[in-house]
CSV table of C-alpha atoms and ligand atoms in Angstrom, one decimal:
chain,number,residue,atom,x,y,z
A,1,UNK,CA,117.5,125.5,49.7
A,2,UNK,CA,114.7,122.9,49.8
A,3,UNK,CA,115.7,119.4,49.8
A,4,UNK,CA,114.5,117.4,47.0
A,5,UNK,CA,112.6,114.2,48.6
A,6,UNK,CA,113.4,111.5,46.5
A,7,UNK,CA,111.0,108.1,46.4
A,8,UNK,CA,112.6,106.2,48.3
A,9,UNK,CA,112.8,108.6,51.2
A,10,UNK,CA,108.6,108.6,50.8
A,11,UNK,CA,109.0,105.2,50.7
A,12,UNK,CA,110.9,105.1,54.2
A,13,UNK,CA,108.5,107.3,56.3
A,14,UNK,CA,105.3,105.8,55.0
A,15,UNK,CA,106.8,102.3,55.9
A,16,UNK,CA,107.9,103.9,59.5
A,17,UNK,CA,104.5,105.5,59.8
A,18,UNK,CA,102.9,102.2,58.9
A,19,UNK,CA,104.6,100.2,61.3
A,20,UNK,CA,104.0,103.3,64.0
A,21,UNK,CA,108.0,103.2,64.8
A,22,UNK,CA,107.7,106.0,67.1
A,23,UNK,CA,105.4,104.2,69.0
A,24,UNK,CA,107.6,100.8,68.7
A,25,UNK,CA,110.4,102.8,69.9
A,26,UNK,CA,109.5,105.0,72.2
A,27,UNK,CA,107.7,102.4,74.4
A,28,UNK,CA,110.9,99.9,74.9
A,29,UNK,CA,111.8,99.3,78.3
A,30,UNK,CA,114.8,101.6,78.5
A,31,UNK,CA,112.4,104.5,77.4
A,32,UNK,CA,109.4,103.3,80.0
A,33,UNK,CA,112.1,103.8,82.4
A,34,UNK,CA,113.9,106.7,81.3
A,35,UNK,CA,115.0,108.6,84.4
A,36,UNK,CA,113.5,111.8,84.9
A,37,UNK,CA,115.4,114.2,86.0
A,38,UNK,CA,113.9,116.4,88.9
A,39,UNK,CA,115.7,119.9,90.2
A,40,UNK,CA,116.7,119.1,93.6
A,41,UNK,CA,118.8,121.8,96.2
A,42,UNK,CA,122.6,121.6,95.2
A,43,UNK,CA,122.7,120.1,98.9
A,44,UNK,CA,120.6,117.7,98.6
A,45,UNK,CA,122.1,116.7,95.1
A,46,UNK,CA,125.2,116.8,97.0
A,47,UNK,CA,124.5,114.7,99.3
A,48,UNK,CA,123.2,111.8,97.4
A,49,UNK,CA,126.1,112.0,95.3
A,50,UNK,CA,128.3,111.6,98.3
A,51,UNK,CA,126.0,108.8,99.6
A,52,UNK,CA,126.4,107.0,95.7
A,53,UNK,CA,130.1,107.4,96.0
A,54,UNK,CA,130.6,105.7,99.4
A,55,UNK,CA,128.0,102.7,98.8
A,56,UNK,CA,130.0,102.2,95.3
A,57,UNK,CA,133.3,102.6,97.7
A,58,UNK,CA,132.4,99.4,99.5
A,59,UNK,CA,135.2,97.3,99.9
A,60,UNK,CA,134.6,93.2,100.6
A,61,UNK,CA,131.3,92.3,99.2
A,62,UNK,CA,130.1,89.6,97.8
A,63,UNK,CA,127.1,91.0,96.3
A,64,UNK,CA,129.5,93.9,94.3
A,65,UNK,CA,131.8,91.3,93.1
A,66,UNK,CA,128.8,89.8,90.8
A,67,UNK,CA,126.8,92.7,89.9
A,68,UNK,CA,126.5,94.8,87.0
A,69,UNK,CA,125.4,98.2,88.3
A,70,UNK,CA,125.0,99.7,91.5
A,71,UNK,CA,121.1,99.7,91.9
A,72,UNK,CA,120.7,103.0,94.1
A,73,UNK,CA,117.6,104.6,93.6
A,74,UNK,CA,114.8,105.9,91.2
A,75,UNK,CA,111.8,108.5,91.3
A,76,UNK,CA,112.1,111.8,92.5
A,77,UNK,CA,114.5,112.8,95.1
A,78,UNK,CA,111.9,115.9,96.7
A,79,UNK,CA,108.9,113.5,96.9
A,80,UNK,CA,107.6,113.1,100.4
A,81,UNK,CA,107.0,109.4,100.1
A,82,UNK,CA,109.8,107.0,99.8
A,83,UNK,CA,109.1,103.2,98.9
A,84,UNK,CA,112.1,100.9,100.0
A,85,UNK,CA,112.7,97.4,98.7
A,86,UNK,CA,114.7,94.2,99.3
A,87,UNK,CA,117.1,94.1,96.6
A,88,UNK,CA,117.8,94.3,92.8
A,89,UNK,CA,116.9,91.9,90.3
A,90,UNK,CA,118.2,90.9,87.0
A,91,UNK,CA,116.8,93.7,85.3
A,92,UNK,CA,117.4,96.2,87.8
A,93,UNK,CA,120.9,94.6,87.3
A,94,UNK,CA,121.3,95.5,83.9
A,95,UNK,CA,119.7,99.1,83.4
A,96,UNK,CA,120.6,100.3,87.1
A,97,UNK,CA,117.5,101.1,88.8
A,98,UNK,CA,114.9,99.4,90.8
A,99,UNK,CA,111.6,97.9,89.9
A,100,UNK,CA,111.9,98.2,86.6
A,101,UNK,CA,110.9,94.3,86.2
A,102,UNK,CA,107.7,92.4,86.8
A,103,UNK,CA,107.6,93.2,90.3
A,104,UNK,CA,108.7,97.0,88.9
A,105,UNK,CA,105.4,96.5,86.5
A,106,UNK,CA,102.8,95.8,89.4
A,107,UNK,CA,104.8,98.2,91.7
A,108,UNK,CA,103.6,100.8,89.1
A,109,UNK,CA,100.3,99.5,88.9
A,110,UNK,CA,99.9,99.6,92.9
A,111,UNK,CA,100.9,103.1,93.2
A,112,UNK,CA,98.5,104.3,90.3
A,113,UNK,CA,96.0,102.9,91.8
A,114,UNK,CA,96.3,105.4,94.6
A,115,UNK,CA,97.3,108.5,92.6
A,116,UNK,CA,100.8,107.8,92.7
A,117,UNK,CA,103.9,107.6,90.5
A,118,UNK,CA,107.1,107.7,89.9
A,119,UNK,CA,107.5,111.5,89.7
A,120,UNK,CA,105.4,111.8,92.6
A,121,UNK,CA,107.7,109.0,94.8
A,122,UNK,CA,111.2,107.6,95.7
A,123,UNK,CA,112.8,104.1,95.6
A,124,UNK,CA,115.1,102.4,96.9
A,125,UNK,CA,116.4,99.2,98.2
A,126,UNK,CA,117.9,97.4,101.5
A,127,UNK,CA,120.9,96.3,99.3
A,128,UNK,CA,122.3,98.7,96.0
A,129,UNK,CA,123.7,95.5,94.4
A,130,UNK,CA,121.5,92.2,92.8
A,131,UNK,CA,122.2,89.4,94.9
A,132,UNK,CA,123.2,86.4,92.9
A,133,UNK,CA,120.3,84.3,92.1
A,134,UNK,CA,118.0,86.5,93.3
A,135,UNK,CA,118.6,85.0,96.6
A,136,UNK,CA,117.8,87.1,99.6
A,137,UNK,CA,120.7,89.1,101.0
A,138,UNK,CA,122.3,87.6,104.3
A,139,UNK,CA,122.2,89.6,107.5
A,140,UNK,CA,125.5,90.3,107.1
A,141,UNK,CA,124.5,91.9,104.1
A,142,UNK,CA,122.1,93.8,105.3
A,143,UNK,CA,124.1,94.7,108.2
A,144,UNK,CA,126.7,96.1,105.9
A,145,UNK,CA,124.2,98.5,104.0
A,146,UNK,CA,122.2,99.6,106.6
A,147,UNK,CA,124.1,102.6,107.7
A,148,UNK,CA,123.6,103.6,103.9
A,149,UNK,CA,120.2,102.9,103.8
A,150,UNK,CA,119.4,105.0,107.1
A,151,UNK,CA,121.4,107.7,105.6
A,152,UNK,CA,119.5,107.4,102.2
A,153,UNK,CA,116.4,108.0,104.3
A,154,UNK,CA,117.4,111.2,106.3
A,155,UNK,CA,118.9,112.8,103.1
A,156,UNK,CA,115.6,112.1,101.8
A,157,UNK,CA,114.2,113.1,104.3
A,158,UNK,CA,110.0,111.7,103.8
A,159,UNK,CA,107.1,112.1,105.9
A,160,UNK,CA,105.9,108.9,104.6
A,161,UNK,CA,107.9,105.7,104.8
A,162,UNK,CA,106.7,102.0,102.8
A,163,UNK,CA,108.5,99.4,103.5
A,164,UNK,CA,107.8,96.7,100.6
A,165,UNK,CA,108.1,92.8,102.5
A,166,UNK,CA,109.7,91.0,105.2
A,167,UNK,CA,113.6,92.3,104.2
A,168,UNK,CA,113.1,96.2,104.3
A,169,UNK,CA,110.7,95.4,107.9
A,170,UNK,CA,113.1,93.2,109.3
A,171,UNK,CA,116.1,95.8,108.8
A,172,UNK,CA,114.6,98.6,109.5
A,173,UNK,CA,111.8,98.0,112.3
A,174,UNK,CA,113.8,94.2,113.7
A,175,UNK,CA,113.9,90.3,113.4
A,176,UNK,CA,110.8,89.9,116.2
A,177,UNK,CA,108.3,91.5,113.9
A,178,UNK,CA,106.5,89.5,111.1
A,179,UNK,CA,105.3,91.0,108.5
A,180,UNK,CA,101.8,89.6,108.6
A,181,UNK,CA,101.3,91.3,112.5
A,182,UNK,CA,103.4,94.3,111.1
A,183,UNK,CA,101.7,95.7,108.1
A,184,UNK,CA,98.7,97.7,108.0
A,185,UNK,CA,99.2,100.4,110.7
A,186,UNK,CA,101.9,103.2,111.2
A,187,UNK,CA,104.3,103.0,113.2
A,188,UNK,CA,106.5,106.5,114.0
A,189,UNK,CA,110.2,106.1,113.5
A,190,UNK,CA,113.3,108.2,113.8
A,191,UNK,CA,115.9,108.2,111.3
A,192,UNK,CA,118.8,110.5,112.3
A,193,UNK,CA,116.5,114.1,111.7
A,194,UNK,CA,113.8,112.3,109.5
A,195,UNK,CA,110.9,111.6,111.9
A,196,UNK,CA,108.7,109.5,109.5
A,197,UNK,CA,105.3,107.4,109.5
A,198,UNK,CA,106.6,104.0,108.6
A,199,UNK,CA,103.9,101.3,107.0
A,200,UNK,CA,104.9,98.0,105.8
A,201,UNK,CA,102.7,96.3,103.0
A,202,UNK,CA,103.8,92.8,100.7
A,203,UNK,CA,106.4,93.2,98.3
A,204,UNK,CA,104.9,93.3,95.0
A,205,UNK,CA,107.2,89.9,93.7
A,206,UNK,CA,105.2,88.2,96.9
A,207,UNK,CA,101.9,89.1,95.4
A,208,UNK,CA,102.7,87.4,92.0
A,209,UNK,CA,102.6,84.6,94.0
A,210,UNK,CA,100.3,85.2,96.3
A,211,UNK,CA,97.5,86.8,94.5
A,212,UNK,CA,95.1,86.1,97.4
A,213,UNK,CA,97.1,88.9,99.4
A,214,UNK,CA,96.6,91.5,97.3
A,215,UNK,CA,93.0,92.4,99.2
A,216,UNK,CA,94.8,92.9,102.2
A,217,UNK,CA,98.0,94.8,99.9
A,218,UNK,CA,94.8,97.4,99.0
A,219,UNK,CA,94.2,97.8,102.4
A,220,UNK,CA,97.4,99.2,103.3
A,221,UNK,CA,97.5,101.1,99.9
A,222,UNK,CA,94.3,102.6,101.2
A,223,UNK,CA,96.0,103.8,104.5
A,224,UNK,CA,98.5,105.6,102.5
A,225,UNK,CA,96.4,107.6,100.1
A,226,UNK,CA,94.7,108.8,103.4
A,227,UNK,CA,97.5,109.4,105.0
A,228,UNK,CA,98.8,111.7,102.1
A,229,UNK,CA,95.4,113.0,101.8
A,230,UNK,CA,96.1,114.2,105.8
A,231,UNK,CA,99.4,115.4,105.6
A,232,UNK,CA,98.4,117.2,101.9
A,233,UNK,CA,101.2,115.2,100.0
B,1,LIG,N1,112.6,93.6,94.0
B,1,LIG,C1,113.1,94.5,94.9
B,1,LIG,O1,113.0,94.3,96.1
B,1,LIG,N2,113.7,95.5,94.4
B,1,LIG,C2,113.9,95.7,93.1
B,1,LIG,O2,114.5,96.7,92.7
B,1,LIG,C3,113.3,94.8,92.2
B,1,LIG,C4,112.7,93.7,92.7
């Protein structure tokens, strides 16, 4: 039986087509960031699951106590290139996954302009929970989520390694380093099995203050996209 359309019906859609709701709604933040889902070994979806559970598990912190969500990763869990962080924001807070603020917004921006995105890399942070205040998580902190971290890494398992700013070098690679000696060449790690080419570069929320930087940010970019150009990523 065909439904009669009344007026007021052909009222509604011309109103919805004139305001281009699809549009409107499809572009709100929660849709921008709508995870993709990505078909992964039952292994490796194993083991992430396993590593979700345990971080979630951990007893005595601070930073759990105040946060929302557990921040533990975005992107797609076969890409070859994983992109660390230092920590969740407010945003990330509130829908779960990281970058999805304005540091998430120039993060994008960085990795289009080498080819990249989010289907095509993986993200994480040195700490799954927002510190309060946005403040930088303590060593002991750190300390605490490191194992995780490491282990997030060689379930992962990339042959390229970007360490966004001075938390993610300084946990990973040590306190001696700075980041302005340190970024802007490879350095080969071991994580557990994951042998990896590790290059730090400035964390995206440091550029939006440091604008200046972002010559020497495209630099490193530029290192990467030949480096996945070598290794046909
Ligand atoms: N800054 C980070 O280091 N990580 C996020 O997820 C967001 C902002």
């Amino acid at each position: 039986m065909i439904k009669k359309i009344n007026t007021k019906t052909i009222k509604l859609i011309k109103f919805y087509n004139f305001i281009n709701y699809n549009l409107i709604y499809n572009n709100k933040a929660i849709n921008r960031y709508k995870k993709d889902v990505f078909e992964i070994s039952g292994d490796k979806a194993k083991k992430l699951e396993k590593l979700k559970k345990s971080i979630s598990d951990i007893k005595n912190c601070e930073l759990k106590k105040s946060a929302t969500n557990i921040v533990f990763a975005d992107g797609n869990p076969k890409a070859k290139i994983m992109l660390i962080g230092e920590g969740p924001g407010s945003n990330e807070d509130q829908e779960g996954l990281p970058f999805v603020g304005r540091a998430g917004a120039l993060l994008d921006k960085m990795l289009a302009s080498i080819d990249l995105d989010r289907k095509k890399v993986y993200i994480t942070n040195v700490v799954n929970y927002r510190p309060p205040k946005n403040r930088r998580p303590t060593e002991e902190e750190i300390d605490k989520y490191l194992p995780y971290l490491k282990k997030h890494i060689e379930i992962i398992n990339p042959e390229i390694l970007v360490l966004l700013g001075s938390t993610a070098l300084n946990a990973l690679i040590g306190n001696e380093v700075v980041i302005s000696k340190a970024r802007g060449q490879w350095i080969e790690k071991q994580f557990g099995e994951c042998k990896t080419s590790v290059i730090v570069t400035f964390h995206p929320a440091f550029l939006m203050r440091q604008p200046a930087q972002k010559k020497m940010a495209w630099i490193d970019l530029k290192m990467i996209r030949e480096k996945k150009s070598k290794l046909k990523i």
